């Protein structure tokens, strides 16, 4: 899955991505086409989605992000571009599955058509007058499930998306739907009374069922994130399990087709090394962990598992170079996981092949993360009250050299063998990994203040 909503990637970039994916037997590209930050597909009967929704929406979500270049606005795919991408995928034995995320993650649609929101009329009126001044705490990012206008909107969108993408499934999102504005809405209360719904999850279930019917009426099969299970969605709905694999387990028991795509193994937007060397994100996923991905775990009826998938959200990924960096080598780990017989994977056999493919990526000038060569830092306070730093590497055949005096360590420096006591005058720890005589990791500078911060945070957690 590539999120082209938070940051847009051009048709040419998506084609290059397809070129890279199919080398590793990825046969499906899920395009996350809409979100709070942008609507990225032309819908002819709803022009404001692209004149407003692709353009004028306030950037929200994903925490602080410092772009290296100014962002450009107004980007979306025309029908011609979509058709070209679909054909390009087909020519390379890859299908494209579109996702239109709803009822949450819909701020771009709400900015375009304020009536879609379940905020009070006065708020919608203000949005119409002021344009872009609202954030989602003011108007919500959730479509109004109690308005027939919402379903008319969904029908128009789904009709066009179904025509453009021949793939049998349409993904209609369903994740992280905030119910704050629903809970305050009189018309949602009236809907609950009329339909005998007692909880907000059931209201979402009602919405999902309506949407599923629209999708089926266009001759397509409905797929959504695992939250769609919470409101008794129809039995034929396919579930993409992202909050771990539990949603997927439950779904197979109920007979739903399932795609396994858990944050724990398959989220490519997470950092792949120590936070000191990676662009900041709230979670980490090392290569060796991604390599443990099992799309059809024991105890499941594997007949219901359609496959496994990795997800690349792009709140903090602004360039195609960074898309590549986040995808490789973890994409190798995911590809090998979904195409390997159970029990046949072997890390010690895998990482040398990763290195052979690094050489191919370099030759092709495709970016990748060298993070597997870099250590993780952990801090502890021992019984002697001294702070110690532990360094670990994913690969067994590396040596870590270090300095505390601001110089650049090489293989004639002390090598790491046990947790380090930090000299009291030191302001930074510098490390680099070697394989034999050759430097292989990045030169990493770790401020002692950062280690102290981490220790304090650890202390607070305990
Ligand atoms: C998701 O990561 N919100 C599906």
CSV table of C-alpha atoms and ligand atoms in Angstrom, one decimal:
chain,number,residue,atom,x,y,z
A,1,UNK,CA,0.0,0.0,0.0
A,2,UNK,CA,1.3,3.4,-1.0
A,3,UNK,CA,-0.4,6.4,0.6
A,4,UNK,CA,-0.6,9.0,-2.2
A,5,UNK,CA,-3.0,11.2,-0.1
A,6,UNK,CA,-0.7,12.6,2.6
A,7,UNK,CA,2.0,13.2,0.1
A,8,UNK,CA,1.3,12.8,-3.6
A,9,UNK,CA,3.5,10.8,-5.9
A,10,UNK,CA,3.3,11.3,-9.6
A,11,UNK,CA,2.2,8.8,-12.3
A,12,UNK,CA,5.8,8.4,-13.3
A,13,UNK,CA,6.9,7.8,-9.7
A,14,UNK,CA,4.2,5.2,-9.2
A,15,UNK,CA,5.3,3.5,-12.4
A,16,UNK,CA,8.9,3.4,-11.1
A,17,UNK,CA,7.6,2.0,-7.9
A,18,UNK,CA,5.7,-0.8,-9.8
A,19,UNK,CA,9.0,-1.6,-11.7
A,20,UNK,CA,10.7,-2.0,-8.3
A,21,UNK,CA,7.9,-4.0,-6.7
A,22,UNK,CA,7.4,-6.6,-9.4
A,23,UNK,CA,11.1,-7.5,-9.3
A,24,UNK,CA,10.3,-9.0,-5.9
A,25,UNK,CA,7.0,-10.6,-6.9
A,26,UNK,CA,4.7,-8.1,-5.4
A,27,UNK,CA,1.5,-8.5,-7.5
A,28,UNK,CA,-0.8,-5.9,-6.0
A,29,UNK,CA,-0.4,-2.2,-5.3
A,30,UNK,CA,-3.1,-0.7,-3.0
A,31,UNK,CA,-3.3,3.0,-3.6
A,32,UNK,CA,-4.6,5.0,-0.6
A,33,UNK,CA,-6.1,7.8,-2.7
A,34,UNK,CA,-7.9,9.9,-0.2
A,35,UNK,CA,-7.4,11.1,3.3
A,36,UNK,CA,-7.6,14.3,5.5
A,37,UNK,CA,-4.7,15.9,3.8
A,38,UNK,CA,-5.8,15.4,0.2
A,39,UNK,CA,-8.2,13.9,-2.4
A,40,UNK,CA,-6.1,12.4,-5.2
A,41,UNK,CA,-8.5,11.1,-7.9
A,42,UNK,CA,-10.7,13.1,-10.3
A,43,UNK,CA,-14.4,12.4,-9.8
A,44,UNK,CA,-16.2,14.1,-12.7
A,45,UNK,CA,-19.5,14.7,-11.0
A,46,UNK,CA,-17.8,16.1,-7.8
A,47,UNK,CA,-15.3,18.6,-9.2
A,48,UNK,CA,-14.6,20.3,-5.8
A,49,UNK,CA,-12.9,17.1,-4.6
A,50,UNK,CA,-10.0,18.0,-6.8
A,51,UNK,CA,-10.3,21.8,-7.1
A,52,UNK,CA,-10.6,22.1,-3.3
A,53,UNK,CA,-9.9,18.7,-1.7
A,54,UNK,CA,-6.6,18.1,-3.5
A,55,UNK,CA,-5.4,21.5,-2.8
A,56,UNK,CA,-6.6,23.8,0.0
A,57,UNK,CA,-6.7,21.4,2.9
A,58,UNK,CA,-4.9,22.1,6.1
A,59,UNK,CA,-2.1,19.6,6.8
A,60,UNK,CA,-3.0,17.6,9.9
A,61,UNK,CA,-2.0,14.4,11.6
A,62,UNK,CA,1.2,12.3,11.9
A,63,UNK,CA,2.9,14.8,14.3
A,64,UNK,CA,5.5,17.4,13.5
A,65,UNK,CA,7.1,17.2,10.1
A,66,UNK,CA,9.8,19.4,8.7
A,67,UNK,CA,9.8,19.2,4.9
A,68,UNK,CA,13.1,19.8,3.1
A,69,UNK,CA,11.3,21.5,0.2
A,70,UNK,CA,8.0,23.5,0.1
A,71,UNK,CA,5.1,21.2,-0.7
A,72,UNK,CA,3.1,21.7,-3.9
A,73,UNK,CA,-0.7,21.6,-3.8
A,74,UNK,CA,-3.4,20.6,-6.2
A,75,UNK,CA,-2.1,17.2,-7.1
A,76,UNK,CA,-4.3,14.3,-8.2
A,77,UNK,CA,-4.6,11.7,-10.9
A,78,UNK,CA,-6.8,12.3,-14.0
A,79,UNK,CA,-8.8,9.4,-15.4
A,80,UNK,CA,-6.2,9.1,-18.2
A,81,UNK,CA,-3.4,8.8,-15.7
A,82,UNK,CA,-5.4,6.2,-13.7
A,83,UNK,CA,-6.0,4.1,-16.8
A,84,UNK,CA,-2.4,4.4,-17.8
A,85,UNK,CA,-1.3,3.2,-14.3
A,86,UNK,CA,-3.8,0.3,-14.3
A,87,UNK,CA,-2.5,-0.8,-17.8
A,88,UNK,CA,1.1,-0.4,-16.7
A,89,UNK,CA,0.4,-2.6,-13.7
A,90,UNK,CA,-1.3,-5.2,-15.9
A,91,UNK,CA,1.6,-5.2,-18.3
A,92,UNK,CA,3.8,-6.1,-15.3
A,93,UNK,CA,1.4,-8.7,-13.8
A,94,UNK,CA,0.4,-6.4,-11.0
A,95,UNK,CA,-3.1,-5.3,-10.0
A,96,UNK,CA,-4.0,-1.9,-8.5
A,97,UNK,CA,-6.6,-1.8,-5.8
A,98,UNK,CA,-8.0,1.7,-5.0
A,99,UNK,CA,-8.9,2.8,-1.5
A,100,UNK,CA,-11.3,5.7,-0.8
A,101,UNK,CA,-11.1,6.1,3.0
A,102,UNK,CA,-14.3,6.7,4.8
A,103,UNK,CA,-16.2,7.5,7.1
A,104,UNK,CA,-13.1,8.8,9.0
A,105,UNK,CA,-10.1,10.3,7.4
A,106,UNK,CA,-12.4,12.4,5.2
A,107,UNK,CA,-11.4,16.0,5.9
A,108,UNK,CA,-10.5,16.6,2.3
A,109,UNK,CA,-14.0,15.5,1.2
A,110,UNK,CA,-15.6,17.6,3.9
A,111,UNK,CA,-13.6,20.7,2.9
A,112,UNK,CA,-14.9,20.2,-0.6
A,113,UNK,CA,-18.5,19.5,0.4
A,114,UNK,CA,-19.2,20.7,4.0
A,115,UNK,CA,-22.6,19.0,4.0
A,116,UNK,CA,-20.8,15.7,4.3
A,117,UNK,CA,-19.8,16.5,7.9
A,118,UNK,CA,-21.9,15.7,10.9
A,119,UNK,CA,-20.8,18.9,12.6
A,120,UNK,CA,-23.6,21.5,13.4
A,121,UNK,CA,-25.0,23.5,10.5
A,122,UNK,CA,-23.5,26.7,11.9
A,123,UNK,CA,-20.0,25.2,11.7
A,124,UNK,CA,-20.6,24.0,8.1
A,125,UNK,CA,-21.8,27.4,7.2
A,126,UNK,CA,-18.7,28.9,8.6
A,127,UNK,CA,-16.5,26.5,6.7
A,128,UNK,CA,-18.3,27.4,3.4
A,129,UNK,CA,-17.6,31.1,4.1
A,130,UNK,CA,-14.0,30.9,5.4
A,131,UNK,CA,-12.6,28.1,3.3
A,132,UNK,CA,-9.5,26.6,4.9
A,133,UNK,CA,-9.6,28.0,8.5
A,134,UNK,CA,-10.9,24.8,10.3
A,135,UNK,CA,-9.1,21.9,11.6
A,136,UNK,CA,-10.6,18.6,12.4
A,137,UNK,CA,-11.2,19.4,16.0
A,138,UNK,CA,-13.7,22.0,14.8
A,139,UNK,CA,-15.5,20.2,12.0
A,140,UNK,CA,-14.5,16.6,12.4
A,141,UNK,CA,-13.1,14.4,9.7
A,142,UNK,CA,-16.0,12.0,9.6
A,143,UNK,CA,-18.8,11.7,7.1
A,144,UNK,CA,-22.3,12.0,8.4
A,145,UNK,CA,-23.8,8.5,8.5
A,146,UNK,CA,-27.4,9.8,9.0
A,147,UNK,CA,-27.6,11.8,5.8
A,148,UNK,CA,-28.8,10.3,2.6
A,149,UNK,CA,-26.7,12.9,0.9
A,150,UNK,CA,-23.6,11.1,2.2
A,151,UNK,CA,-24.7,7.8,0.5
A,152,UNK,CA,-25.5,9.7,-2.7
A,153,UNK,CA,-21.9,11.1,-2.6
A,154,UNK,CA,-20.5,7.6,-1.9
A,155,UNK,CA,-22.5,6.2,-4.8
A,156,UNK,CA,-21.1,8.8,-7.2
A,157,UNK,CA,-17.5,8.2,-6.1
A,158,UNK,CA,-17.8,4.4,-6.1
A,159,UNK,CA,-19.5,4.4,-9.6
A,160,UNK,CA,-16.5,6.2,-11.1
A,161,UNK,CA,-13.8,4.3,-9.1
A,162,UNK,CA,-15.4,1.0,-10.1
A,163,UNK,CA,-15.3,2.0,-13.7
A,164,UNK,CA,-11.6,3.0,-13.6
A,165,UNK,CA,-10.2,0.0,-11.7
A,166,UNK,CA,-10.9,-3.4,-13.0
A,167,UNK,CA,-9.6,-5.1,-9.8
A,168,UNK,CA,-12.6,-7.0,-8.2
A,169,UNK,CA,-12.1,-5.4,-4.7
A,170,UNK,CA,-12.7,-1.8,-3.8
A,171,UNK,CA,-11.3,-0.8,-0.4
A,172,UNK,CA,-13.5,1.7,1.4
A,173,UNK,CA,-11.3,2.3,4.5
A,174,UNK,CA,-13.2,2.3,7.8
A,175,UNK,CA,-10.2,2.8,10.0
A,176,UNK,CA,-9.8,5.2,13.0
A,177,UNK,CA,-13.3,6.7,12.6
A,178,UNK,CA,-13.7,9.4,15.3
A,179,UNK,CA,-17.3,9.4,16.7
A,180,UNK,CA,-17.1,12.6,18.6
A,181,UNK,CA,-19.2,14.6,16.2
A,182,UNK,CA,-21.6,11.7,15.7
A,183,UNK,CA,-22.3,11.5,19.4
A,184,UNK,CA,-23.3,15.2,19.5
A,185,UNK,CA,-25.5,15.0,16.4
A,186,UNK,CA,-29.3,15.0,16.7
A,187,UNK,CA,-29.7,13.4,13.3
A,188,UNK,CA,-27.3,10.6,14.3
A,189,UNK,CA,-29.4,10.1,17.4
A,190,UNK,CA,-32.5,9.9,15.3
A,191,UNK,CA,-30.9,7.4,13.0
A,192,UNK,CA,-30.0,5.2,16.0
A,193,UNK,CA,-33.5,5.3,17.2
A,194,UNK,CA,-34.9,4.5,13.8
A,195,UNK,CA,-32.5,1.6,13.1
A,196,UNK,CA,-32.4,0.3,16.7
A,197,UNK,CA,-28.6,1.0,17.1
A,198,UNK,CA,-27.3,1.4,20.6
A,199,UNK,CA,-23.6,2.1,20.2
A,200,UNK,CA,-21.4,4.3,18.0
A,201,UNK,CA,-19.7,1.2,16.7
A,202,UNK,CA,-23.1,0.0,15.5
A,203,UNK,CA,-23.6,3.3,13.8
A,204,UNK,CA,-20.3,2.7,11.9
A,205,UNK,CA,-21.6,-0.9,11.2
A,206,UNK,CA,-24.7,0.7,9.6
A,207,UNK,CA,-22.6,3.0,7.5
A,208,UNK,CA,-20.3,0.1,6.4
A,209,UNK,CA,-23.3,-2.0,5.4
A,210,UNK,CA,-24.7,0.8,3.3
A,211,UNK,CA,-21.4,1.3,1.7
A,212,UNK,CA,-20.9,-2.4,1.1
A,213,UNK,CA,-24.3,-2.5,-0.7
A,214,UNK,CA,-23.2,0.4,-3.0
A,215,UNK,CA,-20.0,-1.4,-3.8
A,216,UNK,CA,-21.8,-4.6,-4.6
A,217,UNK,CA,-24.3,-2.8,-6.7
A,218,UNK,CA,-21.4,-1.8,-9.0
A,219,UNK,CA,-20.4,-5.4,-9.3
A,220,UNK,CA,-17.4,-5.1,-6.9
A,221,UNK,CA,-16.4,-6.8,-3.7
A,222,UNK,CA,-16.0,-4.7,-0.6
A,223,UNK,CA,-12.9,-4.5,1.6
A,224,UNK,CA,-12.1,-2.4,4.6
A,225,UNK,CA,-9.7,-2.1,7.6
A,226,UNK,CA,-10.4,-4.4,10.5
A,227,UNK,CA,-12.6,-1.7,12.3
A,228,UNK,CA,-15.4,-2.7,9.9
A,229,UNK,CA,-15.8,-5.8,12.0
A,230,UNK,CA,-17.0,-3.9,15.0
A,231,UNK,CA,-20.4,-3.3,13.6
A,232,UNK,CA,-21.4,-6.6,12.1
A,233,UNK,CA,-20.5,-5.9,8.5
A,234,UNK,CA,-21.9,-8.3,5.9
A,235,UNK,CA,-20.3,-11.8,5.7
A,236,UNK,CA,-18.8,-11.3,2.3
A,237,UNK,CA,-16.9,-8.2,3.3
A,238,UNK,CA,-13.1,-8.6,3.1
A,239,UNK,CA,-11.1,-7.5,6.1
A,240,UNK,CA,-7.6,-5.9,6.0
A,241,UNK,CA,-6.2,-6.6,9.5
A,242,UNK,CA,-3.8,-3.8,10.5
A,243,UNK,CA,-4.1,-3.6,14.4
A,244,UNK,CA,-2.1,-6.8,14.8
A,245,UNK,CA,-3.4,-10.1,13.5
A,246,UNK,CA,-6.3,-10.4,16.0
A,247,UNK,CA,-8.8,-8.7,13.7
A,248,UNK,CA,-7.8,-11.1,11.0
A,249,UNK,CA,-8.2,-14.1,13.3
A,250,UNK,CA,-11.7,-13.0,14.3
A,251,UNK,CA,-12.6,-12.3,10.7
A,252,UNK,CA,-11.5,-15.7,9.4
A,253,UNK,CA,-13.6,-17.4,12.1
A,254,UNK,CA,-16.6,-15.4,10.8
A,255,UNK,CA,-15.7,-16.5,7.3
A,256,UNK,CA,-14.5,-13.2,5.9
A,257,UNK,CA,-11.7,-13.1,3.4
A,258,UNK,CA,-8.7,-11.5,5.1
A,259,UNK,CA,-5.5,-9.7,4.1
A,260,UNK,CA,-2.9,-9.7,6.9
A,261,UNK,CA,-1.2,-6.3,7.2
A,262,UNK,CA,-0.3,-5.9,10.9
A,263,UNK,CA,1.6,-2.9,12.3
A,264,UNK,CA,3.8,-5.3,14.2
A,265,UNK,CA,5.6,-6.7,11.1
A,266,UNK,CA,4.4,-4.9,8.0
A,267,UNK,CA,4.3,-1.1,8.6
A,268,UNK,CA,6.9,0.4,6.3
A,269,UNK,CA,6.3,4.0,7.6
A,270,UNK,CA,8.0,3.0,10.9
A,271,UNK,CA,11.7,3.7,11.6
A,272,UNK,CA,14.0,0.9,10.7
A,273,UNK,CA,16.9,1.8,13.1
A,274,UNK,CA,17.7,3.8,16.2
A,275,UNK,CA,15.7,7.1,16.2
A,276,UNK,CA,19.0,9.0,16.3
A,277,UNK,CA,19.8,8.0,12.7
A,278,UNK,CA,16.3,7.8,11.2
A,279,UNK,CA,13.7,10.5,10.3
A,280,UNK,CA,11.6,10.6,13.5
A,281,UNK,CA,8.4,8.5,13.8
A,282,UNK,CA,6.6,7.1,16.8
A,283,UNK,CA,7.5,3.5,16.3
A,284,UNK,CA,10.2,1.3,14.9
A,285,UNK,CA,10.2,-1.9,12.8
A,286,UNK,CA,13.6,-3.5,12.3
A,287,UNK,CA,14.3,-5.6,9.2
A,288,UNK,CA,14.7,-8.8,11.2
A,289,UNK,CA,11.2,-8.2,12.8
A,290,UNK,CA,9.7,-7.6,9.3
A,291,UNK,CA,11.3,-10.8,8.3
A,292,UNK,CA,9.3,-12.7,11.0
A,293,UNK,CA,6.0,-11.7,9.2
A,294,UNK,CA,3.7,-14.7,8.9
A,295,UNK,CA,0.6,-13.9,6.8
A,296,UNK,CA,-1.1,-17.2,7.6
A,297,UNK,CA,-0.3,-18.0,11.3
A,298,UNK,CA,-1.1,-21.4,12.8
A,299,UNK,CA,-4.6,-21.8,14.2
A,300,UNK,CA,-6.2,-20.1,11.2
A,301,UNK,CA,-8.1,-21.5,8.4
A,302,UNK,CA,-5.6,-20.4,5.7
A,303,UNK,CA,-8.3,-20.7,3.0
A,304,UNK,CA,-9.7,-17.4,4.2
A,305,UNK,CA,-6.3,-15.6,3.9
A,306,UNK,CA,-6.1,-13.7,0.6
A,307,UNK,CA,-2.5,-12.6,1.3
A,308,UNK,CA,-0.2,-10.4,3.2
A,309,UNK,CA,0.6,-6.7,2.6
A,310,UNK,CA,3.0,-4.0,3.7
A,311,UNK,CA,1.8,-0.5,4.2
A,312,UNK,CA,3.7,2.8,3.5
A,313,UNK,CA,1.9,5.8,5.0
A,314,UNK,CA,3.4,9.0,3.9
A,315,UNK,CA,2.5,11.7,6.5
A,316,UNK,CA,6.3,12.2,6.9
A,317,UNK,CA,7.5,10.9,3.6
A,318,UNK,CA,7.6,13.7,1.1
A,319,UNK,CA,9.8,12.4,-1.7
A,320,UNK,CA,10.0,9.4,-3.9
A,321,UNK,CA,13.6,8.8,-2.7
A,322,UNK,CA,12.3,8.5,0.8
A,323,UNK,CA,9.6,6.1,-0.4
A,324,UNK,CA,12.4,3.9,-1.7
A,325,UNK,CA,14.4,4.2,1.5
A,326,UNK,CA,11.4,3.1,3.6
A,327,UNK,CA,10.5,0.2,1.3
A,328,UNK,CA,13.9,-1.4,0.8
A,329,UNK,CA,15.1,-3.7,2.3
A,330,UNK,CA,12.0,-4.3,4.4
A,331,UNK,CA,10.1,-5.0,1.1
A,332,UNK,CA,12.4,-7.9,0.6
A,333,UNK,CA,11.5,-9.3,4.0
A,334,UNK,CA,7.8,-9.0,3.3
A,335,UNK,CA,8.1,-10.5,-0.2
A,336,UNK,CA,10.0,-13.5,1.1
A,337,UNK,CA,7.5,-13.9,4.0
A,338,UNK,CA,4.5,-14.0,1.8
A,339,UNK,CA,6.0,-16.3,-0.8
A,340,UNK,CA,7.8,-18.8,1.5
A,341,UNK,CA,6.5,-22.0,2.8
A,342,UNK,CA,6.0,-21.9,6.6
A,343,UNK,CA,9.2,-22.7,8.5
A,344,UNK,CA,11.5,-22.2,5.5
A,345,UNK,CA,12.7,-18.8,6.2
A,346,UNK,CA,16.2,-18.3,7.6
A,347,UNK,CA,17.7,-14.9,8.7
A,348,UNK,CA,21.3,-16.0,8.3
A,349,UNK,CA,20.5,-17.0,4.7
A,350,UNK,CA,18.4,-13.9,4.1
A,351,UNK,CA,20.7,-11.0,5.0
A,352,UNK,CA,23.6,-12.0,2.7
A,353,UNK,CA,21.0,-12.0,-0.1
A,354,UNK,CA,19.8,-8.6,1.0
A,355,UNK,CA,23.4,-7.4,0.6
A,356,UNK,CA,23.6,-8.8,-2.9
A,357,UNK,CA,20.5,-6.9,-3.8
A,358,UNK,CA,21.8,-3.7,-2.2
A,359,UNK,CA,24.4,-3.9,-4.9
A,360,UNK,CA,21.7,-4.1,-7.6
A,361,UNK,CA,19.8,-1.2,-6.0
A,362,UNK,CA,23.0,0.9,-6.0
A,363,UNK,CA,23.5,0.1,-9.6
A,364,UNK,CA,19.9,1.1,-10.4
A,365,UNK,CA,20.3,4.3,-8.2
A,366,UNK,CA,17.4,3.1,-6.1
A,367,UNK,CA,17.5,4.3,-2.5
A,368,UNK,CA,17.5,1.9,0.4
A,369,UNK,CA,18.0,2.0,4.2
A,370,UNK,CA,21.4,0.7,5.4
A,371,UNK,CA,19.9,0.6,8.9
A,372,UNK,CA,20.6,-3.1,9.4
A,373,UNK,CA,24.3,-2.2,9.7
A,374,UNK,CA,23.7,0.3,12.5
A,375,UNK,CA,23.4,-0.6,16.1
A,376,UNK,CA,20.5,0.1,18.5
A,377,UNK,CA,21.3,2.0,21.7
A,378,UNK,CA,19.8,1.0,25.0
A,379,UNK,CA,20.5,2.7,28.4
A,380,UNK,CA,20.3,1.4,31.9
A,381,UNK,CA,21.1,2.5,35.4
A,382,UNK,CA,23.0,-0.2,37.2
A,383,UNK,CA,23.2,-0.9,41.0
A,384,UNK,CA,26.4,1.2,41.1
A,385,UNK,CA,24.2,4.1,39.9
A,386,UNK,CA,26.2,4.5,36.7
A,387,UNK,CA,24.5,4.8,33.4
A,388,UNK,CA,25.5,2.1,30.9
A,389,UNK,CA,24.9,2.0,27.1
A,390,UNK,CA,24.2,-1.3,25.4
A,391,UNK,CA,24.7,-1.6,21.7
A,392,UNK,CA,23.1,-4.3,19.6
A,393,UNK,CA,23.3,-5.1,15.9
A,394,UNK,CA,21.0,-7.2,13.7
A,395,UNK,CA,23.8,-8.8,11.9
A,396,UNK,CA,26.1,-11.3,13.8
A,397,UNK,CA,29.3,-10.5,11.9
A,398,UNK,CA,29.8,-6.8,12.6
A,399,UNK,CA,32.2,-5.1,15.1
A,400,UNK,CA,31.3,-1.8,16.7
A,401,UNK,CA,34.0,0.7,17.3
A,402,UNK,CA,33.4,3.8,19.5
A,403,UNK,CA,34.8,7.1,20.8
A,404,UNK,CA,33.8,9.5,23.5
A,405,UNK,CA,36.2,12.3,22.6
A,406,UNK,CA,34.4,13.7,19.5
A,407,UNK,CA,36.9,12.0,17.1
A,408,UNK,CA,35.8,9.7,14.4
A,409,UNK,CA,36.3,6.0,15.4
A,410,UNK,CA,37.8,3.5,13.0
A,411,UNK,CA,38.8,-0.1,13.6
A,412,UNK,CA,41.8,0.9,15.6
A,413,UNK,CA,39.5,2.3,18.3
A,414,UNK,CA,38.1,0.3,21.2
A,415,UNK,CA,35.6,-2.2,20.1
A,416,UNK,CA,32.3,-2.8,21.9
A,417,UNK,CA,32.2,-6.0,23.9
A,418,UNK,CA,30.0,-5.1,26.9
A,419,UNK,CA,27.8,-2.2,28.1
A,420,UNK,CA,29.8,1.0,28.2
A,421,UNK,CA,30.1,3.3,31.2
A,422,UNK,CA,30.1,6.9,30.1
A,423,UNK,CA,33.0,9.0,31.2
A,424,UNK,CA,31.6,11.9,33.2
A,425,UNK,CA,33.1,14.6,30.9
A,426,UNK,CA,31.8,13.0,27.7
A,427,UNK,CA,29.2,14.9,25.7
A,428,UNK,CA,28.8,12.4,22.9
A,429,UNK,CA,29.3,8.8,22.0
A,430,UNK,CA,30.3,8.1,18.4
A,431,UNK,CA,30.0,4.6,16.9
A,432,UNK,CA,30.6,2.9,13.6
A,433,UNK,CA,30.3,-0.7,12.6
A,434,UNK,CA,32.9,-2.6,10.6
A,435,UNK,CA,32.9,-5.9,8.8
A,436,UNK,CA,36.5,-7.0,9.0
A,437,UNK,CA,38.6,-4.1,7.7
A,438,UNK,CA,35.8,-2.3,6.0
A,439,UNK,CA,33.5,0.3,7.5
A,440,UNK,CA,29.9,-0.7,6.8
A,441,UNK,CA,27.6,1.2,9.1
A,442,UNK,CA,27.0,4.9,9.2
A,443,UNK,CA,29.0,7.2,11.5
A,444,UNK,CA,26.6,7.8,14.3
A,445,UNK,CA,26.8,10.6,16.8
A,446,UNK,CA,24.8,10.0,19.9
A,447,UNK,CA,24.6,13.0,22.3
A,448,UNK,CA,24.9,11.9,26.0
A,449,UNK,CA,22.0,14.3,26.7
A,450,UNK,CA,19.8,12.1,24.5
A,451,UNK,CA,20.8,9.0,26.4
A,452,UNK,CA,20.0,10.7,29.7
A,453,UNK,CA,16.6,11.7,28.3
A,454,UNK,CA,16.0,8.1,27.3
A,455,UNK,CA,17.0,6.9,30.8
A,456,UNK,CA,14.6,9.4,32.4
A,457,UNK,CA,11.7,8.3,30.1
A,458,UNK,CA,12.5,4.7,31.0
A,459,UNK,CA,12.4,5.6,34.7
A,460,UNK,CA,9.0,7.3,34.3
A,461,UNK,CA,7.6,4.2,32.6
A,462,UNK,CA,8.6,1.9,35.5
B,1,LIG,C1,-4.3,2.4,9.5
B,1,LIG,O1,-3.1,2.3,9.7
B,1,LIG,N1,-4.9,3.5,10.0
B,1,LIG,C2,-5.1,1.5,8.7
